[in-house]
mmCIF file of C-alpha atoms in Angstrom:
data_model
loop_
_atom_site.group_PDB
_atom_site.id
_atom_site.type_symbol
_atom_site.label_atom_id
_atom_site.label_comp_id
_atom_site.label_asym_id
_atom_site.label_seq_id
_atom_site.Cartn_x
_atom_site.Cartn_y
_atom_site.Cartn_z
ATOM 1 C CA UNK A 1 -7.866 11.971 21.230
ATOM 2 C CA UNK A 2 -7.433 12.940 17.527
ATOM 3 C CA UNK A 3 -9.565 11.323 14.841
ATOM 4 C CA UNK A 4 -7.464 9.175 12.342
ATOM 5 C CA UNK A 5 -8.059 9.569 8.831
ATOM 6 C CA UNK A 6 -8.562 6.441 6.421
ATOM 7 C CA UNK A 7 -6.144 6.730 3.573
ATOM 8 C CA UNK A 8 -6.836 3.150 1.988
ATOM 9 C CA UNK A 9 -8.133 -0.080 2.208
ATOM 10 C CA UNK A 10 -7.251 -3.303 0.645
ATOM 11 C CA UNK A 11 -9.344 -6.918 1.172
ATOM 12 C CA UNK A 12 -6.838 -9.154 2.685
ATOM 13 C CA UNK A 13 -7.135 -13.038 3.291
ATOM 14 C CA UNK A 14 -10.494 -12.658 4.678
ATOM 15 C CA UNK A 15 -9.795 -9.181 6.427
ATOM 16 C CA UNK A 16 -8.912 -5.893 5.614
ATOM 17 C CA UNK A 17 -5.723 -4.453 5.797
ATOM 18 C CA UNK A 18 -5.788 -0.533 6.121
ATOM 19 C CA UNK A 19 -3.530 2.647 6.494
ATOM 20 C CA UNK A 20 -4.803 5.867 8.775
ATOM 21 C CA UNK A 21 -2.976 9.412 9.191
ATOM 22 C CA UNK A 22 -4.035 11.665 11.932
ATOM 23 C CA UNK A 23 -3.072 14.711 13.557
ATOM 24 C CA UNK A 24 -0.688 13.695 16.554
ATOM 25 C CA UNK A 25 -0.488 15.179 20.048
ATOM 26 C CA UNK A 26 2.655 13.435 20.719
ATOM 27 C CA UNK A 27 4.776 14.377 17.936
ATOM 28 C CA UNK A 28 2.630 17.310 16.953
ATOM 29 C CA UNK A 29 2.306 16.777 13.432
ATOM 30 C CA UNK A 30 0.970 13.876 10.905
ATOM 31 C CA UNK A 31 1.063 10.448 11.805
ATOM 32 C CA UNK A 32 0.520 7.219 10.387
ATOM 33 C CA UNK A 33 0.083 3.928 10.672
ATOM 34 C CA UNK A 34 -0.999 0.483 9.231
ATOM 35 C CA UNK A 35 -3.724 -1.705 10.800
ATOM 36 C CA UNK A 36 -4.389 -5.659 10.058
ATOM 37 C CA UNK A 37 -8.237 -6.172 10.738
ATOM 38 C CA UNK A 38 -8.916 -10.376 10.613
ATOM 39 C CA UNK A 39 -12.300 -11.792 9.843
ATOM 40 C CA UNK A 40 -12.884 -12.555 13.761
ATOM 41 C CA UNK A 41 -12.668 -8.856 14.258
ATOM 42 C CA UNK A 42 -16.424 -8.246 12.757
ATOM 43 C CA UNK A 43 -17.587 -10.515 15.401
ATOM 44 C CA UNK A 44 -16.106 -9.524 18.014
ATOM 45 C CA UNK A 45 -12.496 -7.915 20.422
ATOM 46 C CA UNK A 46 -9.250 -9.731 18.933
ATOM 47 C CA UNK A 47 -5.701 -9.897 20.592
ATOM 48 C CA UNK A 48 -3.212 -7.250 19.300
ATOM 49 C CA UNK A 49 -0.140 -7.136 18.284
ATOM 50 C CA UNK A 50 1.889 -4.027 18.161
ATOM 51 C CA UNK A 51 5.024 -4.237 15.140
ATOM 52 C CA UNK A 52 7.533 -1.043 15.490
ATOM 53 C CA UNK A 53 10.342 -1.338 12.381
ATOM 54 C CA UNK A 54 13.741 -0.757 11.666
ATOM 55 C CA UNK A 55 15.580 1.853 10.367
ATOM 56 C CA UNK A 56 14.543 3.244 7.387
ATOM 57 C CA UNK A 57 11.492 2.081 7.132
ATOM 58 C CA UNK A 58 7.871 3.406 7.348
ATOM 59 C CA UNK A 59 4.230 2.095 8.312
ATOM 60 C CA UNK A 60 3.613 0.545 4.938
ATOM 61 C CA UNK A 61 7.079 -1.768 5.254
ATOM 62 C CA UNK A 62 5.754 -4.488 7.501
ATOM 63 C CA UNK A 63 2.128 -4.976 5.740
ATOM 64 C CA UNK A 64 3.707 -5.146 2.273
ATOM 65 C CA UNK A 65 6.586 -7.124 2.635
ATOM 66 C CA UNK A 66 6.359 -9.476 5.688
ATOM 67 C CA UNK A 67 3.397 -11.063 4.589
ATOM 68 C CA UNK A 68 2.455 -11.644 7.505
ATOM 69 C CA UNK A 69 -1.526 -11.082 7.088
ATOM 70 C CA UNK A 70 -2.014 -14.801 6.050
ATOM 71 C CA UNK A 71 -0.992 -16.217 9.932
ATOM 72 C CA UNK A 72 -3.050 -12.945 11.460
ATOM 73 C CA UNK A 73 -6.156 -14.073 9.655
ATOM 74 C CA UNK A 74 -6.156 -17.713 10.804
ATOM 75 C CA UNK A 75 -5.011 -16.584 14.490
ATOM 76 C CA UNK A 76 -7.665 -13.999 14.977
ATOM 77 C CA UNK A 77 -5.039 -11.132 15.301
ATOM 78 C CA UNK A 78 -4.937 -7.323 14.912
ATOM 79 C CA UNK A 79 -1.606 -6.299 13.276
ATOM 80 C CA UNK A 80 -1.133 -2.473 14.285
ATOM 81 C CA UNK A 81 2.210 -1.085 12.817
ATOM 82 C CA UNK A 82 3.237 2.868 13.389
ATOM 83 C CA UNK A 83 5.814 4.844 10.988
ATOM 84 C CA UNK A 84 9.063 4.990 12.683
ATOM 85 C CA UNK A 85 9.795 8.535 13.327
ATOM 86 C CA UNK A 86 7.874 12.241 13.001
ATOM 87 C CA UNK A 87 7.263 12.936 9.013
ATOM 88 C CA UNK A 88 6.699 16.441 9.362
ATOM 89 C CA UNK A 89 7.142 19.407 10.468
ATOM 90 C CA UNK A 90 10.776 19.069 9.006
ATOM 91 C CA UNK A 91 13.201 20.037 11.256
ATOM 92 C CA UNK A 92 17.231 20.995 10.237
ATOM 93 C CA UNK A 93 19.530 17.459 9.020
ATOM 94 C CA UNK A 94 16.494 15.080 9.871
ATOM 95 C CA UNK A 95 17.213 13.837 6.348
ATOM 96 C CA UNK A 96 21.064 14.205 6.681
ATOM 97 C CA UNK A 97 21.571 10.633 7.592
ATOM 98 C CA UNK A 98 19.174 6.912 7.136
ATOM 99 C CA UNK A 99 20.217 6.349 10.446
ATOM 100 C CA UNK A 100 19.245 9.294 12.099
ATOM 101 C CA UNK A 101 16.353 11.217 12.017
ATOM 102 C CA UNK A 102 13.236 10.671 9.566
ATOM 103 C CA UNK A 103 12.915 6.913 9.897
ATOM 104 C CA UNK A 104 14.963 6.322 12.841
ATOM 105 C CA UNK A 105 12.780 7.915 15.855
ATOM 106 C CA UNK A 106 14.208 5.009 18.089
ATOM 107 C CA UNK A 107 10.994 4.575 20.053
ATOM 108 C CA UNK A 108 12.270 7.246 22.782
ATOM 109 C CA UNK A 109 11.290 10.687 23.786
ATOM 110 C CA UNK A 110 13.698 12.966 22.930
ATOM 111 C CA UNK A 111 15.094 15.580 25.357
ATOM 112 C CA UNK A 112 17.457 17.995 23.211
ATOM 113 C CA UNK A 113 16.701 20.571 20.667
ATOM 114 C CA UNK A 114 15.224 20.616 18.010
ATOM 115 C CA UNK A 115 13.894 17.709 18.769
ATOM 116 C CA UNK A 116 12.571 17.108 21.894
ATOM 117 C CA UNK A 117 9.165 19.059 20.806
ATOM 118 C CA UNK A 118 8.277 16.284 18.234
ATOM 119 C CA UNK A 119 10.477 13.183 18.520
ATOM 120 C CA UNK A 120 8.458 11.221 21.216
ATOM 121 C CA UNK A 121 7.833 7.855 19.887
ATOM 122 C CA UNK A 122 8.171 6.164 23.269
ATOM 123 C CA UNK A 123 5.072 8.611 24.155
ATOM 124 C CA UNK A 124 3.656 7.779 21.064
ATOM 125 C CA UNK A 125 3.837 4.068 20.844
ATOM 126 C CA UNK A 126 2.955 3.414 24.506
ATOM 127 C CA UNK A 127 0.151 5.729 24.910
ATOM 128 C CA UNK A 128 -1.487 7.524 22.330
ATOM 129 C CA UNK A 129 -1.428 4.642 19.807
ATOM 130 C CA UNK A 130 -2.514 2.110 22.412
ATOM 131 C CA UNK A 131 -6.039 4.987 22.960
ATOM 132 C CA UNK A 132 -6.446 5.172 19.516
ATOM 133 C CA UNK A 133 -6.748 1.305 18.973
ATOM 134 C CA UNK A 134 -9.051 0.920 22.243
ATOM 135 C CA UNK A 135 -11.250 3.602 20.706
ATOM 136 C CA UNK A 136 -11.701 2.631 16.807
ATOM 137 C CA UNK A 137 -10.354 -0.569 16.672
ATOM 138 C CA UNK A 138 -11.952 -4.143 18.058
ATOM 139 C CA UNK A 139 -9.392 -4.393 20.067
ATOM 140 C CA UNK A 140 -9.217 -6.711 23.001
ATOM 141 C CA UNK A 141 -6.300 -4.067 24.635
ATOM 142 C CA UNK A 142 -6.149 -6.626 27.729
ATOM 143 C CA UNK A 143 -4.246 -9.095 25.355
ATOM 144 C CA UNK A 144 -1.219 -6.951 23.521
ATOM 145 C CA UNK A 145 1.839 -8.190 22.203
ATOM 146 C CA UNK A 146 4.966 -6.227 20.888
ATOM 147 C CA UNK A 147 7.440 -7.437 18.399
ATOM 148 C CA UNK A 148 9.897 -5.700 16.368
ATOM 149 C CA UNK A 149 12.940 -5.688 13.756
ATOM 150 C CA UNK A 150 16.394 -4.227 14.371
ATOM 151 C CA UNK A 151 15.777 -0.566 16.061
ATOM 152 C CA UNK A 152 12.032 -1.888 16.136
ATOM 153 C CA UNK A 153 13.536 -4.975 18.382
ATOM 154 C CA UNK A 154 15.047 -2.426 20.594
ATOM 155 C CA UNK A 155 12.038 -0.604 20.936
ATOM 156 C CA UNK A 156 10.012 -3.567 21.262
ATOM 157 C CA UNK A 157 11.999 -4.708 24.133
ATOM 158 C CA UNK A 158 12.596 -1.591 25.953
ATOM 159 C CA UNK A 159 8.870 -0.867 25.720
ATOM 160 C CA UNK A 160 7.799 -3.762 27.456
ATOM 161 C CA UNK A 161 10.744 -3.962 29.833
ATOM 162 C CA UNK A 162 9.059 -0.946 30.974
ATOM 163 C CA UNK A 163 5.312 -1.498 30.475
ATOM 164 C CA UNK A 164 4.955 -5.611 31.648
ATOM 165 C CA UNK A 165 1.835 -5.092 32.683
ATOM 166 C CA UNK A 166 0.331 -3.272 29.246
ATOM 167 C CA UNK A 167 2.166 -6.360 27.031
ATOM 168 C CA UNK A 168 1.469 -10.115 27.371
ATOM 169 C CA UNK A 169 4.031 -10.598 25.170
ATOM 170 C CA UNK A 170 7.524 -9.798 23.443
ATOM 171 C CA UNK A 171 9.757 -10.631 20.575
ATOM 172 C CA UNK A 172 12.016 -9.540 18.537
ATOM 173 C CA UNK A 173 14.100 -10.088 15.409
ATOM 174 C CA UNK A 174 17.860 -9.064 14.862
ATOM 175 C CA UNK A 175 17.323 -6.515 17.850
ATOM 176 C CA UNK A 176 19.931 -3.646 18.766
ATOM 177 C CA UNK A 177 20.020 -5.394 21.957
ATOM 178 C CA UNK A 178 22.543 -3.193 23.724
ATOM 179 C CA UNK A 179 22.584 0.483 21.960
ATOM 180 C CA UNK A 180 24.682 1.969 24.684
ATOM 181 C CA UNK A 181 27.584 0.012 23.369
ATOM 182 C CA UNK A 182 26.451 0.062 19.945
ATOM 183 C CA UNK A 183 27.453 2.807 17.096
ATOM 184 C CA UNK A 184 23.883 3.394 16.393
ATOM 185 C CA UNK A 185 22.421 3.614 19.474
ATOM 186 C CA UNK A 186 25.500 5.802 20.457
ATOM 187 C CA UNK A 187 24.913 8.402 17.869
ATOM 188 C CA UNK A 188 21.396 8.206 18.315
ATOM 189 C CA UNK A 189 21.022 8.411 22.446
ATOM 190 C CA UNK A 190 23.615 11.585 21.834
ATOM 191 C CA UNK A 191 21.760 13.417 19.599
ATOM 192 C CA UNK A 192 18.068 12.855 20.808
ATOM 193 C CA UNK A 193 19.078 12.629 25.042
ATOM 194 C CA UNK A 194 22.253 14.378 25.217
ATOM 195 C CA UNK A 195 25.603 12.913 26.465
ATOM 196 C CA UNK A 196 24.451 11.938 29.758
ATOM 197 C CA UNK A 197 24.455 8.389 29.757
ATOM 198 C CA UNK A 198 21.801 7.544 32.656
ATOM 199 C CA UNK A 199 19.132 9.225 30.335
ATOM 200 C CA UNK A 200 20.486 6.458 28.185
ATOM 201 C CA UNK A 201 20.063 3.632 30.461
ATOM 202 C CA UNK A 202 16.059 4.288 30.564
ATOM 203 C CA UNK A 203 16.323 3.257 26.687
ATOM 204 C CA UNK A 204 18.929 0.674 26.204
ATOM 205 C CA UNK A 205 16.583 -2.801 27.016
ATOM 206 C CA UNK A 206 19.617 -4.683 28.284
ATOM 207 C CA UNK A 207 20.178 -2.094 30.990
ATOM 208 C CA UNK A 208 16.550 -2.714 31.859
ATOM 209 C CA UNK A 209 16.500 -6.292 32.023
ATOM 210 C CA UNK A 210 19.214 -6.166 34.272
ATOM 211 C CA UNK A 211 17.213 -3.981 36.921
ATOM 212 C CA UNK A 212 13.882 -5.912 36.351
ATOM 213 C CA UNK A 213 13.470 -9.037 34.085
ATOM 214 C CA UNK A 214 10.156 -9.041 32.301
ATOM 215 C CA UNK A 215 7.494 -11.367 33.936
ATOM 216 C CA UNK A 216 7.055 -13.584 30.980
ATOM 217 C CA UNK A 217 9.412 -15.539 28.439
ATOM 218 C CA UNK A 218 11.615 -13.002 25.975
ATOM 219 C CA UNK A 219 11.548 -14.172 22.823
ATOM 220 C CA UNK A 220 14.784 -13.339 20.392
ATOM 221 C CA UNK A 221 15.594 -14.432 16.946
ATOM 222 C CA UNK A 222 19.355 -13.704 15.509
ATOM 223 C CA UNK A 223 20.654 -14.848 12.202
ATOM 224 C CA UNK A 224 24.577 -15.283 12.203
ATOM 225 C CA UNK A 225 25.026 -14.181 8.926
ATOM 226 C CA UNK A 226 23.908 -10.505 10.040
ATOM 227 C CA UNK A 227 26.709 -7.958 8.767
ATOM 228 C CA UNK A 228 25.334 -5.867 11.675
ATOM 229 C CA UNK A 229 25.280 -8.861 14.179
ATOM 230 C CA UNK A 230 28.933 -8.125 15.882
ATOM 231 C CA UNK A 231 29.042 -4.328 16.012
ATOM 232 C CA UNK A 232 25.688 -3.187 16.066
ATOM 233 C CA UNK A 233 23.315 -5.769 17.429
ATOM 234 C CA UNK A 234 25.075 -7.452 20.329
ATOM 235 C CA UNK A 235 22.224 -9.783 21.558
ATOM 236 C CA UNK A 236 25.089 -11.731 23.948
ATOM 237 C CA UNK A 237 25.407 -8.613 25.889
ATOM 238 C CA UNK A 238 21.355 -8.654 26.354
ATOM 239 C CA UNK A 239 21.768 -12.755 27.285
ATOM 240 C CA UNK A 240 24.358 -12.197 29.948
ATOM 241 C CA UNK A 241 22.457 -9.523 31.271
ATOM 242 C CA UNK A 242 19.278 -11.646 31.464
ATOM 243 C CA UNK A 243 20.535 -14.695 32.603
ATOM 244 C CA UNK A 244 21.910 -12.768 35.606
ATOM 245 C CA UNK A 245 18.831 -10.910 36.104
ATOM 246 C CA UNK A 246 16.810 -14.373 36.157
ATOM 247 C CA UNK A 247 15.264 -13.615 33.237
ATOM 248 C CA UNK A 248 13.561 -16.525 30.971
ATOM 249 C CA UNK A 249 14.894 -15.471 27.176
ATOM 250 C CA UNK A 250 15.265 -17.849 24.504
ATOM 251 C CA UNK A 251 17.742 -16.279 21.958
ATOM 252 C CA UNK A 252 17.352 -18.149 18.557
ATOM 253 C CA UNK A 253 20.519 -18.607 16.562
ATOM 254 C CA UNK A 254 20.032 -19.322 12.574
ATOM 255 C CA UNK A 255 22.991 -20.053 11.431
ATOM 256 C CA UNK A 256 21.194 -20.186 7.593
ATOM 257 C CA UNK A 257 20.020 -16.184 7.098
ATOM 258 C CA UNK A 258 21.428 -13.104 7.285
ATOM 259 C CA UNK A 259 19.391 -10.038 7.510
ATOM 260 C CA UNK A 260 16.095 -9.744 5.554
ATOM 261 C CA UNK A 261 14.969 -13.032 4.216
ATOM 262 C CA UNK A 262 10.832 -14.131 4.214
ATOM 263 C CA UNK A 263 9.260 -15.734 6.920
ATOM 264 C CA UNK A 264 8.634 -19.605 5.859
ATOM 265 C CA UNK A 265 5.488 -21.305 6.176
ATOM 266 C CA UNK A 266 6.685 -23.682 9.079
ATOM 267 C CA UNK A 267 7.104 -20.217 11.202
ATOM 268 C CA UNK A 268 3.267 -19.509 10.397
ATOM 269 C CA UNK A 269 2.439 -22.442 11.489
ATOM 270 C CA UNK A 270 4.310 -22.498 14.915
ATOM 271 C CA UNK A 271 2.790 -19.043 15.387
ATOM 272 C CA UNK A 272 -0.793 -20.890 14.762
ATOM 273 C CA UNK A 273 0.205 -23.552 17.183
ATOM 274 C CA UNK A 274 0.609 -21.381 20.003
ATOM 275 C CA UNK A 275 -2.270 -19.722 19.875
ATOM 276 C CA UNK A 276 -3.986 -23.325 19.827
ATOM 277 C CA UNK A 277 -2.782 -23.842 23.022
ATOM 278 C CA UNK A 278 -4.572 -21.248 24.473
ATOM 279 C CA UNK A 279 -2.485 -18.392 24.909
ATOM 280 C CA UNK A 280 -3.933 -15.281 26.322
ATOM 281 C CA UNK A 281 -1.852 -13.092 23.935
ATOM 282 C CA UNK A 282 -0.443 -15.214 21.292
ATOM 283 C CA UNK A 283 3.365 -14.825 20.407
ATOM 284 C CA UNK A 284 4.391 -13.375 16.973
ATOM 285 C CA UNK A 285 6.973 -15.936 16.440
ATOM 286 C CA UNK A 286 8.543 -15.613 12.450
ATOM 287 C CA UNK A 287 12.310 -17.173 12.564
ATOM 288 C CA UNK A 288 13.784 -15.063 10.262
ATOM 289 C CA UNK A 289 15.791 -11.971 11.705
ATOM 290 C CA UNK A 290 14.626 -9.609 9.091
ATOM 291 C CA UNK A 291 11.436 -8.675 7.774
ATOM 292 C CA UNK A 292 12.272 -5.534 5.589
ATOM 293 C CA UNK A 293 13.453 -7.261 2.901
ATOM 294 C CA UNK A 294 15.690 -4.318 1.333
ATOM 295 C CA UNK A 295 17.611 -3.203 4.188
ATOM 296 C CA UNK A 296 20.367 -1.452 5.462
ATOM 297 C CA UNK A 297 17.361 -1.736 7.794
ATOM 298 C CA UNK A 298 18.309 -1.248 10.888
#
């Protein structure tokens, strides 16, 4: 395992919220990510959560602008949030496009050239990250959680589709929910896996739940007034698939928000409330869809 790199620290509601680079076997060159440390980590191993963003966006996005630090520090929760694609090396039109390339990794390991040697965020999210929190974090790795935004939902849910033992629990905000049938996920899955579309089923999270529901409750949150809610985002496609599959899924309609507003204090609190009842891995519950308040964020 490499060894990360502080680049800063900030005091943060009790805690200390943090940003580390380091030299990546995965995607064989620099990356980074933000860490969340609450008070209750200097005393002891905390749950962890695991937050993978939208398009776009970086590892600073989340920590800045979600706010979500506040609810971590009363919970007793590690907030661990990764950049969403290779930085560097640079490889030919990975700037060409926001929804392609730098900032839109899409949490899979890429199979086609160029960039199959460093595009392997599935790789990178699911097992090198996960070592490098066991080994310099206070991280109690038996209780993870994954949650994400947009192509950060998608990855979120794919991930622990296929990892249900690793994550105790899963959630997601304004997900692509069904990127075969989606214009992202379609340019995306053809450029990074080729055109054959079963490579694409391994990455597409309604596909999965159709084969083999998650053990525990799928947790989805969809504002209406999403301009990327009817062609892009498609979480009915994801319901019908689950409800078939026998999967438990509550899908969260908000008929007030569109894509990025703030998480309100009554989400906090909910969050807070769960983990009062004892959960073993609390769920990151904020009902808004977006937490990348800028966005084309995808």
């Amino acid at each position: 395992m490499s060894s990360i790199e502080l680049v800063s620290e900030h005091g943060c509601y009790g805690g200390v919220q943090r940003f580390y680079k380091h030299a990546s076997r995965e995607t064989r060159g620099t990356m980074k990510f933000s860490v969340y440390l609450p008070p209750q980590s200097k005393s002891g191993k905390v749950p962890v959560l695991y937050y993978l963003s939208g398009l776009t966006c970086t590892e600073e996005t989340f920590p800045i602008k979600a706010h979500a630090q506040q609810a971590a520090s009363q919970l007793g929760l590690i907030l661990v949030a990764p950049d969403t694609s290779p930085r560097e090396p640079r490889l030919p039109g990975d700037a060409d496009s926001w929804d392609f390339g730098q900032g839109a990794g899409f949490y899979l390991d890429a199979t086609q050239a160029p960039w199959s040697t460093n595009y392997r965020m599935y790789s990178y999210v699911t097992r090198e990250l996960p070592e490098i929190v066991a080994e310099s974090l206070p991280a109690d790795v038996a209780a993870s959680g994954i949650f994400g935004h947009s192509m950060g939902g998608h990855g979120a849910l794919t991930i622990a589709l296929k990892n249900p033992s690793v994550y105790k629990s899963v959630s997601a905000f304004a997900p692509i929910a069904a990127p075969m049938q989606a214009p992202w996920g379609k340019k995306g899955f053809t450029n990074y896996l080729g055109t054959n579309q079963e490579a694409w089923r391994e990455y597409d999270a309604t596909e999965l739940v159709a084969r083999k529901p998650f053990p525990g409750l799928i947790l989805i949150d969809q504002g209406t007034s999403d301009q990327f809610l009817k062609e892009q985002l498609l979480p009915e496609k994801f319901k019908a698939a689950a409800e078939k599959a026998g999967q438990k899924l509550e899908l969260l309609h908000a008929d007030f928000h569109g894509r990025s507003p703030a998480p309100s204090r009554r989400d906090l609190e909910e969050v807070a409330g769960r983990a009062a009842r004892g959960c073993p891995a609390p769920v990151w519950r904020l009902r808004r869809a977006g937490l990348e308040s800028d966005d084309v964020n995808g």
